[in-house]
mmCIF file of C-alpha atoms and ligand atoms in Angstrom:
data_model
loop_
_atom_site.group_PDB
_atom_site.id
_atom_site.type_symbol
_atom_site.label_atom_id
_atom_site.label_comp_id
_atom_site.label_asym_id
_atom_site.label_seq_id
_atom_site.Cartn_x
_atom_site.Cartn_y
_atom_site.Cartn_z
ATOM 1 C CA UNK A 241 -134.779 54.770 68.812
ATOM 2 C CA UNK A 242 -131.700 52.721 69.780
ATOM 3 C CA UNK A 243 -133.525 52.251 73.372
ATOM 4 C CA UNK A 244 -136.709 50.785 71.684
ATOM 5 C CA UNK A 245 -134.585 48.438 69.242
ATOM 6 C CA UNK A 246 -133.011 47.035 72.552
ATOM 7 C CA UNK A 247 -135.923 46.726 74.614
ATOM 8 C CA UNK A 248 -137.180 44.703 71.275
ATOM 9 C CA UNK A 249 -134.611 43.010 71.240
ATOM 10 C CA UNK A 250 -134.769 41.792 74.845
ATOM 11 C CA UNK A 251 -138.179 41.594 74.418
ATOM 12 C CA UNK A 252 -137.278 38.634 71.713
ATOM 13 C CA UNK A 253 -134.535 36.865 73.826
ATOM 14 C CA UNK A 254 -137.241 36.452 76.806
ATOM 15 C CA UNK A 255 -139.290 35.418 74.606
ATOM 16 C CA UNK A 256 -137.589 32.535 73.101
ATOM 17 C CA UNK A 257 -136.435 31.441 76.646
ATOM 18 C CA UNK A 258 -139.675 31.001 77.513
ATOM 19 C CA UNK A 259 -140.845 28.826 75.119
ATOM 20 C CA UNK A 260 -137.450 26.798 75.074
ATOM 21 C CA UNK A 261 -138.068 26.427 78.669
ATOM 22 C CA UNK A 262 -141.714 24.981 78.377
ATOM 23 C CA UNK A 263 -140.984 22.734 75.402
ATOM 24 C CA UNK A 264 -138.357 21.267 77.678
ATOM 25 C CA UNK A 265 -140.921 20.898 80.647
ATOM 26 C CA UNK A 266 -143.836 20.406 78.402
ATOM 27 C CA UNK A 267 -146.768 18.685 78.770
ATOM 28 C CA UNK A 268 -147.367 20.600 81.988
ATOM 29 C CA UNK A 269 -150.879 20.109 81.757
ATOM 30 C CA UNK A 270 -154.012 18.122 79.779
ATOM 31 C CA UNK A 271 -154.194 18.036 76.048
ATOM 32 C CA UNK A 272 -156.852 18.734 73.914
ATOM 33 C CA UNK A 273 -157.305 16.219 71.140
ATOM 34 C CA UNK A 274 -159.846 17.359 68.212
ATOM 35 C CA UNK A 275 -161.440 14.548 66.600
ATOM 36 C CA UNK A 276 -163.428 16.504 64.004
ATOM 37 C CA UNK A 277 -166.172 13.795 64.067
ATOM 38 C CA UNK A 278 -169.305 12.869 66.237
ATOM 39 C CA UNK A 279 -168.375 10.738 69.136
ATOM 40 C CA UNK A 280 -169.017 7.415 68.860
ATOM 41 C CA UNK A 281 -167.629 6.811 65.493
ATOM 42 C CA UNK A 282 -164.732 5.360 63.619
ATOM 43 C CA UNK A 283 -162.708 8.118 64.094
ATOM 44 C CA UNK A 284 -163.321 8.865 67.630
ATOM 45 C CA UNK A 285 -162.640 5.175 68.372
ATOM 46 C CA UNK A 286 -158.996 5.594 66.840
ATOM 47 C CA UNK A 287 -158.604 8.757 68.650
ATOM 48 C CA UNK A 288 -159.654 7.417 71.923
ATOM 49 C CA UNK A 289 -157.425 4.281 71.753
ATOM 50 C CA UNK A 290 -154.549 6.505 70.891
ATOM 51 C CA UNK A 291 -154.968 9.607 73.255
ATOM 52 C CA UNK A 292 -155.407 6.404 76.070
ATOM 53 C CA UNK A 293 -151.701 5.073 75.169
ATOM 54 C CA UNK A 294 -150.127 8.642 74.334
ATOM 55 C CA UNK A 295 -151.322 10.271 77.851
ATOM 56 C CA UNK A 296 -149.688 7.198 79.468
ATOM 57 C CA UNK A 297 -146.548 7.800 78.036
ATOM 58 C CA UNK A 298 -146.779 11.450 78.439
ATOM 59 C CA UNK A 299 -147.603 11.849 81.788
ATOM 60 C CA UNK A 300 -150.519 14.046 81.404
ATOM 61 C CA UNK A 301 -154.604 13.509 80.070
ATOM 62 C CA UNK A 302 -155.141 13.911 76.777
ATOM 63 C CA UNK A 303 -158.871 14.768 76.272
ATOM 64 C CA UNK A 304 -160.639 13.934 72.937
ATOM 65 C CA UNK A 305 -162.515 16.407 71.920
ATOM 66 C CA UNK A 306 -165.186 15.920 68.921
ATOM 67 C CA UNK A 307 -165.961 19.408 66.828
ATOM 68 C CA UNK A 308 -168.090 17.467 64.278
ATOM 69 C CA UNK A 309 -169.352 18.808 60.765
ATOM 70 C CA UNK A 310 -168.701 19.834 57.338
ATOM 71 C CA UNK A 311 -166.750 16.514 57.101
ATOM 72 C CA UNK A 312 -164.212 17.387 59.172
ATOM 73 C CA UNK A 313 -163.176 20.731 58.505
ATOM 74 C CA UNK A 314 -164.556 22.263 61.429
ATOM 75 C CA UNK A 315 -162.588 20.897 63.459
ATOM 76 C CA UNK A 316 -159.468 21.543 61.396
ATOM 77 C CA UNK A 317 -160.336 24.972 61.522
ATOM 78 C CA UNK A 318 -160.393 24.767 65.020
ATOM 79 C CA UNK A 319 -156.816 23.277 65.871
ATOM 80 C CA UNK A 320 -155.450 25.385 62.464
ATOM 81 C CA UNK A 321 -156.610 28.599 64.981
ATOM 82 C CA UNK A 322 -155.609 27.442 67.973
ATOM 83 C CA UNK A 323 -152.523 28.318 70.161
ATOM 84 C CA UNK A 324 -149.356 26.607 68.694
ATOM 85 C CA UNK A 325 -148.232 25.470 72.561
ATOM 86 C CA UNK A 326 -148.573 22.131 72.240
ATOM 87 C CA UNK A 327 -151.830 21.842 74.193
ATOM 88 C CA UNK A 328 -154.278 21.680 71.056
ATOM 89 C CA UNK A 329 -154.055 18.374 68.734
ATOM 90 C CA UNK A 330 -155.646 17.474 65.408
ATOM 91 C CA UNK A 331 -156.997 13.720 64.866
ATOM 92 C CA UNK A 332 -157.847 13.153 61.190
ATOM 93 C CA UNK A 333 -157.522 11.083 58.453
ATOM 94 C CA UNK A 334 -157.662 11.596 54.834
ATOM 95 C CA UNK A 335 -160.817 14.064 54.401
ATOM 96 C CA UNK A 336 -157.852 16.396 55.555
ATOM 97 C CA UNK A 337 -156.404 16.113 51.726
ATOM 98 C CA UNK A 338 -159.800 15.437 50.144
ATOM 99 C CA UNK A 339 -161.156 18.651 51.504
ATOM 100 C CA UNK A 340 -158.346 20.909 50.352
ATOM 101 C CA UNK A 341 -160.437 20.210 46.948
ATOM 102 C CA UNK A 342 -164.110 19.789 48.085
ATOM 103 C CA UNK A 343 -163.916 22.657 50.091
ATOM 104 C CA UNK A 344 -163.788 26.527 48.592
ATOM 105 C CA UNK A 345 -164.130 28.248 51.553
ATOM 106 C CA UNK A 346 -161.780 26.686 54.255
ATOM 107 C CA UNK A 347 -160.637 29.029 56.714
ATOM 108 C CA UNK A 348 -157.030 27.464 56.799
ATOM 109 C CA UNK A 349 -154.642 26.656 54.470
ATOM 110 C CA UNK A 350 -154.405 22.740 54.801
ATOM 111 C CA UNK A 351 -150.531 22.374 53.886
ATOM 112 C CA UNK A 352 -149.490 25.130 55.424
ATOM 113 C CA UNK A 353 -151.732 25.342 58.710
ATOM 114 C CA UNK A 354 -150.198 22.708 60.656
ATOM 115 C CA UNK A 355 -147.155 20.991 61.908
ATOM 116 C CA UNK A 356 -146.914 17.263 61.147
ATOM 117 C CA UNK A 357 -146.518 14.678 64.399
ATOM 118 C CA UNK A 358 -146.981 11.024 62.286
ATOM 119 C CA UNK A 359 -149.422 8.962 60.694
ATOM 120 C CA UNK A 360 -151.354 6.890 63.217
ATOM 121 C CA UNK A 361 -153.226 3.885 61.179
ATOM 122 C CA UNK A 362 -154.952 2.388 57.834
ATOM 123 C CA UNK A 363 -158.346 1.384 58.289
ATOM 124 C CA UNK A 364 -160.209 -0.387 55.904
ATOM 125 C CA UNK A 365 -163.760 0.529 54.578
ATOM 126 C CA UNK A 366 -166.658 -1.750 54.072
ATOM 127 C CA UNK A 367 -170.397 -2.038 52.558
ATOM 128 C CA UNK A 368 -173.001 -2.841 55.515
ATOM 129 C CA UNK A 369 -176.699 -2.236 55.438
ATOM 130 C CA UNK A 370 -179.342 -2.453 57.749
ATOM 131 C CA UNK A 371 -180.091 -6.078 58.936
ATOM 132 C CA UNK A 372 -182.963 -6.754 57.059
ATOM 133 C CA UNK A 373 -181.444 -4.988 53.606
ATOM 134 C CA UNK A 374 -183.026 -7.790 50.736
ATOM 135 C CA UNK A 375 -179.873 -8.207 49.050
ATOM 136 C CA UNK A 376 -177.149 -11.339 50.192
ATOM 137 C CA UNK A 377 -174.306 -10.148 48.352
ATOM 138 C CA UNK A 378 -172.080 -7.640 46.452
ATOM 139 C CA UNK A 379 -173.842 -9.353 42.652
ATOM 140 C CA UNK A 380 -177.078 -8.893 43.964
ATOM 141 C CA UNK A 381 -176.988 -5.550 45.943
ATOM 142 C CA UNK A 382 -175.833 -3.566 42.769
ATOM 143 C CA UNK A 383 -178.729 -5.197 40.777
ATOM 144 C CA UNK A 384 -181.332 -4.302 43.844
ATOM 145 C CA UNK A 385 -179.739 -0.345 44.114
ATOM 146 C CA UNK A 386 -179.766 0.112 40.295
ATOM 147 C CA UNK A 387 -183.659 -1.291 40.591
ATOM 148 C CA UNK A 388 -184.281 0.963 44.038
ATOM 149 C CA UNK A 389 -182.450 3.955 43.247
ATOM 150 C CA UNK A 390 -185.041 6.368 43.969
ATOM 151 C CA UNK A 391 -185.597 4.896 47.423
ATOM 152 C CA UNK A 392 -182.738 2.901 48.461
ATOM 153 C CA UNK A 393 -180.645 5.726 51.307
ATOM 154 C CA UNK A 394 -177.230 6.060 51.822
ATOM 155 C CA UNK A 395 -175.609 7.436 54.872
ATOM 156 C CA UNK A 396 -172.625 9.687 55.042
ATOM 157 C CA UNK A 397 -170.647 11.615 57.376
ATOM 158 C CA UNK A 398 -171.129 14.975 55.360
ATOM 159 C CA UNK A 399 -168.702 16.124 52.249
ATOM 160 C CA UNK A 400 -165.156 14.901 52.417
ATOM 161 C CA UNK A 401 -165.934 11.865 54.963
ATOM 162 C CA UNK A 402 -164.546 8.634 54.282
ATOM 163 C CA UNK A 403 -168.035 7.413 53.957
ATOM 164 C CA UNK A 404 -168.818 10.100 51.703
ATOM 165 C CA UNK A 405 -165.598 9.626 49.392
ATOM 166 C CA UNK A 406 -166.699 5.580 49.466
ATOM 167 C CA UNK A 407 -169.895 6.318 48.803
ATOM 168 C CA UNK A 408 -169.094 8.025 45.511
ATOM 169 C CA UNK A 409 -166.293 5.926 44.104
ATOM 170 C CA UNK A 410 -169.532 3.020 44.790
ATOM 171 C CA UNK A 411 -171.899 4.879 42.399
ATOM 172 C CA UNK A 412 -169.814 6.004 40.060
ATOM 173 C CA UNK A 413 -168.346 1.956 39.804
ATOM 174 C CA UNK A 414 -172.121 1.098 39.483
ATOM 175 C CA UNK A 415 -172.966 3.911 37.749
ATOM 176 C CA UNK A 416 -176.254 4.640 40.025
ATOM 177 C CA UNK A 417 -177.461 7.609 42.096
ATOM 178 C CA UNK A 418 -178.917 6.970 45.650
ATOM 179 C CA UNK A 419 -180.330 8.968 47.935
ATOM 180 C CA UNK A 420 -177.422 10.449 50.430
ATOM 181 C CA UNK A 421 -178.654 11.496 54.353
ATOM 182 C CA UNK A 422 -175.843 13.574 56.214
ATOM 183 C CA UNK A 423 -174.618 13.023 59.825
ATOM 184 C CA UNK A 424 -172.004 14.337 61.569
ATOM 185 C CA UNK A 425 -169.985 11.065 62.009
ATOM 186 C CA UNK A 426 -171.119 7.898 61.039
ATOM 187 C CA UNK A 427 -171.581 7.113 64.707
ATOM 188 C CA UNK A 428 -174.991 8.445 64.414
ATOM 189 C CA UNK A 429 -175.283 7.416 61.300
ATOM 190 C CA UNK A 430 -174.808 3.942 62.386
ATOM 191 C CA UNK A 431 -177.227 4.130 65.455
ATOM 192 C CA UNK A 432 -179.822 4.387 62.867
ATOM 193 C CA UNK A 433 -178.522 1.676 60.751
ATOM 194 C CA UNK A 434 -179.259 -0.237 63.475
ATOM 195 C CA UNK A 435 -182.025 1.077 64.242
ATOM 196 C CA UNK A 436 -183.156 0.329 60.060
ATOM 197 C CA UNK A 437 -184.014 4.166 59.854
ATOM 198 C CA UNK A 438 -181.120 4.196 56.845
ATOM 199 C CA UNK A 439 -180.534 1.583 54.326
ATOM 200 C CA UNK A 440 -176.913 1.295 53.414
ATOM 201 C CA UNK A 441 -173.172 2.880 53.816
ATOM 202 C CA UNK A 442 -169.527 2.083 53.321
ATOM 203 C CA UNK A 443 -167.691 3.175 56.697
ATOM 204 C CA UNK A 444 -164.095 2.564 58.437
ATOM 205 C CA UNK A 445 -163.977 -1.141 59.684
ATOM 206 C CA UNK A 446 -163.874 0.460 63.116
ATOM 207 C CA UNK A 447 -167.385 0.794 63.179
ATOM 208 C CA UNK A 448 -169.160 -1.805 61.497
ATOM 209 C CA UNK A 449 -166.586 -4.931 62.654
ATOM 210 C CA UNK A 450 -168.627 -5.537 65.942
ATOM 211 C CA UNK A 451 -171.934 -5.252 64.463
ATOM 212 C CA UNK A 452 -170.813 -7.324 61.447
ATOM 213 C CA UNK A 453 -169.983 -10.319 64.160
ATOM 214 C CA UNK A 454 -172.803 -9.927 66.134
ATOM 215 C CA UNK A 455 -175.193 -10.231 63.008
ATOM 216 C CA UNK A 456 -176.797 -7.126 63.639
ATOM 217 C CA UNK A 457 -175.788 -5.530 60.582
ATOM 218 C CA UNK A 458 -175.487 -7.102 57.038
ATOM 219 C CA UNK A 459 -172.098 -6.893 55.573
ATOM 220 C CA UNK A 460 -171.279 -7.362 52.073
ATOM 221 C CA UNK A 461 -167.267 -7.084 51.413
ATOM 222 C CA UNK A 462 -164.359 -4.881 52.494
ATOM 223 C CA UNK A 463 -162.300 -2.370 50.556
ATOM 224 C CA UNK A 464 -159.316 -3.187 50.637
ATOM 225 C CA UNK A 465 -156.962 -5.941 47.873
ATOM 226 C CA UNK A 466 -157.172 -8.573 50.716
ATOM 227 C CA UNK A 467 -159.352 -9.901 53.167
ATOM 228 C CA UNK A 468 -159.488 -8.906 56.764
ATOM 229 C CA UNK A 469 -158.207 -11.687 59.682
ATOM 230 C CA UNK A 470 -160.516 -10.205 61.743
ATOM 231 C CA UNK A 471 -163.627 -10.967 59.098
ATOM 232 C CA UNK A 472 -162.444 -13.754 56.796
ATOM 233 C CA UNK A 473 -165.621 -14.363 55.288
ATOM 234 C CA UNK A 474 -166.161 -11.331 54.386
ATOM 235 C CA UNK A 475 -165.050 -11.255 50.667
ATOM 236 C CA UNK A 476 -163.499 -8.076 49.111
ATOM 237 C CA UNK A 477 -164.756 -5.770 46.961
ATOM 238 C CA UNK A 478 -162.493 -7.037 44.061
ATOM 239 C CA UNK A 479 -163.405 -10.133 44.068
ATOM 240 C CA UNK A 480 -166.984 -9.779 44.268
ATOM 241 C CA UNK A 481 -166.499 -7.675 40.842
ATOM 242 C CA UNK A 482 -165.870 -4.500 41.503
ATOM 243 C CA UNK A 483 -162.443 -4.411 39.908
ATOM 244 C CA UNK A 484 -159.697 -1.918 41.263
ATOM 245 C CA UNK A 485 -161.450 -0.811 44.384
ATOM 246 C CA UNK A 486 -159.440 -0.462 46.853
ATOM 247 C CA UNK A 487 -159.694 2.100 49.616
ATOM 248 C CA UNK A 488 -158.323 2.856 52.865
ATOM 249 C CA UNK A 489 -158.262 5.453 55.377
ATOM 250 C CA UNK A 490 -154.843 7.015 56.711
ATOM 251 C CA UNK A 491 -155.062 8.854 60.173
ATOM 252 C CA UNK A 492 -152.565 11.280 61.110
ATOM 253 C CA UNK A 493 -151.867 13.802 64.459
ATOM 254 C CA UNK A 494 -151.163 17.519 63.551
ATOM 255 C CA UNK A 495 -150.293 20.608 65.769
ATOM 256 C CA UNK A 496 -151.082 24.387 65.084
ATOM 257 C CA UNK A 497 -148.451 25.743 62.667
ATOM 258 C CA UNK A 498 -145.825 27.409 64.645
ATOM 259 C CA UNK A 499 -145.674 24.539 67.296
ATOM 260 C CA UNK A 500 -142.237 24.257 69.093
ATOM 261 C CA UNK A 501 -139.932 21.495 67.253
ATOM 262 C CA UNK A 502 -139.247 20.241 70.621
ATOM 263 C CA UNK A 503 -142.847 19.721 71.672
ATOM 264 C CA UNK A 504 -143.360 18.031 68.332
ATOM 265 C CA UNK A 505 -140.701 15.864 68.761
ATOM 266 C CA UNK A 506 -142.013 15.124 72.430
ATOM 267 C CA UNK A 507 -145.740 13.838 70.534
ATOM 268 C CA UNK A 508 -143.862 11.629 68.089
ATOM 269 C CA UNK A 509 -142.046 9.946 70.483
ATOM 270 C CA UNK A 510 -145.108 9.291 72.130
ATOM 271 C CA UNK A 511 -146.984 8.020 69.049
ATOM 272 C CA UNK A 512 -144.255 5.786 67.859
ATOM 273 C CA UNK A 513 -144.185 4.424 71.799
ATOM 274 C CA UNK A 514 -147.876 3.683 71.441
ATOM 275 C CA UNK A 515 -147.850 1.954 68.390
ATOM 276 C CA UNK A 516 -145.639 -0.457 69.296
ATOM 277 C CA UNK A 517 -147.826 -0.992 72.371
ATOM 278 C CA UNK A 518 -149.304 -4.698 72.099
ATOM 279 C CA UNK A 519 -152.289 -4.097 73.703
ATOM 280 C CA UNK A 520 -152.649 -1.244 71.276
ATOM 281 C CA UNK A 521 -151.958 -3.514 67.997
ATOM 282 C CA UNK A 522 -154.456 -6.175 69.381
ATOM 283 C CA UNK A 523 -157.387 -3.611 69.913
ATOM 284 C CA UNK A 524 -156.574 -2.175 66.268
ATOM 285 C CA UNK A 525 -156.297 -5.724 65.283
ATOM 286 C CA UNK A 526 -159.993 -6.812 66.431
ATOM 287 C CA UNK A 527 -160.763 -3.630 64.603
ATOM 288 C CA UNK A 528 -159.794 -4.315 61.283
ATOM 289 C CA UNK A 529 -157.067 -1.731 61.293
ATOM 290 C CA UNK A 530 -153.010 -1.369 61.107
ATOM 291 C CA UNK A 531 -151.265 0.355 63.384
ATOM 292 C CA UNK A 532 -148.984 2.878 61.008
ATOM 293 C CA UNK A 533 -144.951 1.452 60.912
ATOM 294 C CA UNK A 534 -142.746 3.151 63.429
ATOM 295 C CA UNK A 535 -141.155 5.068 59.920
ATOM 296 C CA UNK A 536 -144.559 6.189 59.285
ATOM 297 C CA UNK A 537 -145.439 7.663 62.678
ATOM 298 C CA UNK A 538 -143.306 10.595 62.204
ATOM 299 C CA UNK A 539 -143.332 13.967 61.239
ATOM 300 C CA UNK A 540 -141.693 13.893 57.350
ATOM 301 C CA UNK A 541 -143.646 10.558 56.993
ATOM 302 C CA UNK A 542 -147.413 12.517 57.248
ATOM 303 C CA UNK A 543 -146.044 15.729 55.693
ATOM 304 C CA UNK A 544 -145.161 13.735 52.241
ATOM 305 C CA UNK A 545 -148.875 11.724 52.889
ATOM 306 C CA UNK A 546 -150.559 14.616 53.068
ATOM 307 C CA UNK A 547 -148.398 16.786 49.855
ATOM 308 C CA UNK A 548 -148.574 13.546 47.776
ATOM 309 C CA UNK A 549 -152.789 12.619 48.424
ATOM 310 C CA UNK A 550 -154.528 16.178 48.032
ATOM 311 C CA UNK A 551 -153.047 16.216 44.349
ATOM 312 C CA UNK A 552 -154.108 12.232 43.957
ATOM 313 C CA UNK A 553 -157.550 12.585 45.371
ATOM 314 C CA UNK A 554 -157.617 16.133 43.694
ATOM 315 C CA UNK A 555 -157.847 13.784 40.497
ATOM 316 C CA UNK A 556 -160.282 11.038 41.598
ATOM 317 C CA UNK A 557 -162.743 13.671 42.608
ATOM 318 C CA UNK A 558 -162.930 15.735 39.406
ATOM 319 C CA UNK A 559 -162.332 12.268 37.616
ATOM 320 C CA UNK A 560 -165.728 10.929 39.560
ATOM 321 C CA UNK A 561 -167.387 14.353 39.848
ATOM 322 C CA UNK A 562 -167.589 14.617 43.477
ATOM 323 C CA UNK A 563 -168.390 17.764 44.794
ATOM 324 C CA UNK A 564 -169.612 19.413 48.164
ATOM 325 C CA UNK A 565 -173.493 18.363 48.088
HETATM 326 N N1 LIG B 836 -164.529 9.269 60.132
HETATM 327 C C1 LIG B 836 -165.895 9.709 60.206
HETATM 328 C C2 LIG B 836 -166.454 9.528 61.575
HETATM 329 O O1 LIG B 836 -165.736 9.287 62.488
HETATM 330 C C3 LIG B 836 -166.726 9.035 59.233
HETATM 331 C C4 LIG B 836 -166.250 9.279 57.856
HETATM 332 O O2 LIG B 836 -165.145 9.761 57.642
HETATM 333 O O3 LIG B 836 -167.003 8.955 56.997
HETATM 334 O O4 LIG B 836 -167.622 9.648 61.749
#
């Protein structure tokens, strides 16, 4: 007995050399970054434009990689499961909180799976429809979807996207139904706004800001209290009537629960570095969004995000009666 308690026991202390040794030395090798959206969208843009300035500062490729569906909780799942070494990374935004609520079956605990690295950026929302939508603005588009309900379609990125949360704040401020189509991102979803196969959605800014200025897309006002620099005619939802709505879309990197602090740490530093990158604020910049402040890209900063918005959405979405369609 005493001879199996010590080879535990050594067992233990090799085993927390180990991984004090590799946090020091860590990252050793590529990352894997889960964007738990279709490629191609709003959140795979961030993700891209922040694995691009993180792997330069950490010495090593971090690879997006998109596990897309069940608005976002597949890939959640995914990173929640995954090896706490460091290697595996979670890219999401608020459908992380949202979900806690829309979801009954997640595999994961959402406060409890993860270790917290920072918040990463706010990105507005806005209403665009296909090109050739009738309506010419906010007045007139709520008149036309209350008259076209039964017809008019409405894209969304499945339960607990940011397009889907939009979506349903919109009709319950308008008090009309439409017609929602699922995708697995809103990259797709906007490939066939283009292509007119769906009428309308409200998505992140980082999607619809190029096709806004390049008129190939009709825009009709962003979500957020002011307008954007990067599309100052584009009037807000407030002031085209819709009073109080205001929405936004926090990002944030996790790790598996269990991470090392050390290799935590390491990814903070790394975050914080890239957000103060220029080159990194101007490409957020012609995107619509804010790069998070250096007190928000850290650890305690996404951890109280995350604790104070599932309870706050928790109340919008039995106060709007959104559930998992
Ligand atoms: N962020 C999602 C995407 O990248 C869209 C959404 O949340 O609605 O597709």
């Amino acid at each position: 007995m005493a001879l199996y308690k010590t080879i535990l026991s050594l067992g233990a202390g090799i085993v927390l050399s180990v991984s004090g040794a590799s946090a020091q030395s860590y990252p050793e090798r590529q990352i894997n970054l889960v964007v738990p959206f279709a490629a191609g969208g709003p959140t795979d843009t961030v993700g891209r434009l922040i694995a691009e300035k993180m792997s330069a500062d950490l010495g090593q490729q971090i690879v997006v990689e998109n596990v897309a569906g069940a608005g976002g909780t597949l890939g959640a799942a995914k990173v929640a499961a995954a090896e706490p070494d460091g290697y595996t990374l979670l890219f999401h935004h608020v459908g992380i909180a949202t979900s806690a609520t829309l979801y009954g079956n997640l595999t994961y605990d959402t406060l409890n799976a993860f270790e917290y690295i920072g918040l990463v950026t706010d990105v507005p929302m806005s209403f665009v429809a296909r090109k050739d939508f009738p309506p010419g603005d906010v007045k007139s588009l709520i008149a036309y979807l209350k008259a076209n309900s039964a017809v008019v379609t409405m894209a969304n990125a499945t339960t607990g996207g940011a397009s889907h949360l939009c979506g349903m704040l919109f009709m319950s401020a308008i008090e009309t139904e439409l017609k929602t189509v699922h995708y697995k991102g809103t990259g797709p979803a906007m490939t066939d706004l283009l292509a007119g196969k769906v009428d309308f959605m409200c998505d992140q800014t980082t999607n619809t800001t190029a096709h806004i200025k390049d008129g190939t897309i009709k825009a009709y006002a962003v979500t957020t209290p002011a307008r954007l620099a990067v599309l100052p005619d584009l009037p807000t939802a407030i002031e085209s009537g819709l009073a109080g709505f205001d929405v936004s879309i926090w990002h944030g990197i996790f790790t598996p629960k269990g991470t090392p602090a050390a290799v935590n740490e390491r990814l903070s530093a790394a975050l914080q570095r890239a957000l103060a990158d220029p080159d990194l604020v101007a490409r957020f910049a012609e995107l619509g969004a804010e790069p998070s402040y250096a007190a928000d890209a850290t650890p305690g900063a996404l951890k109280a995000r995350l604790e104070a918005e599932i309870p706050r959405w928790k109340a919008v979405i039995e106060k709007a009666g959104i559930y998992a369609d």
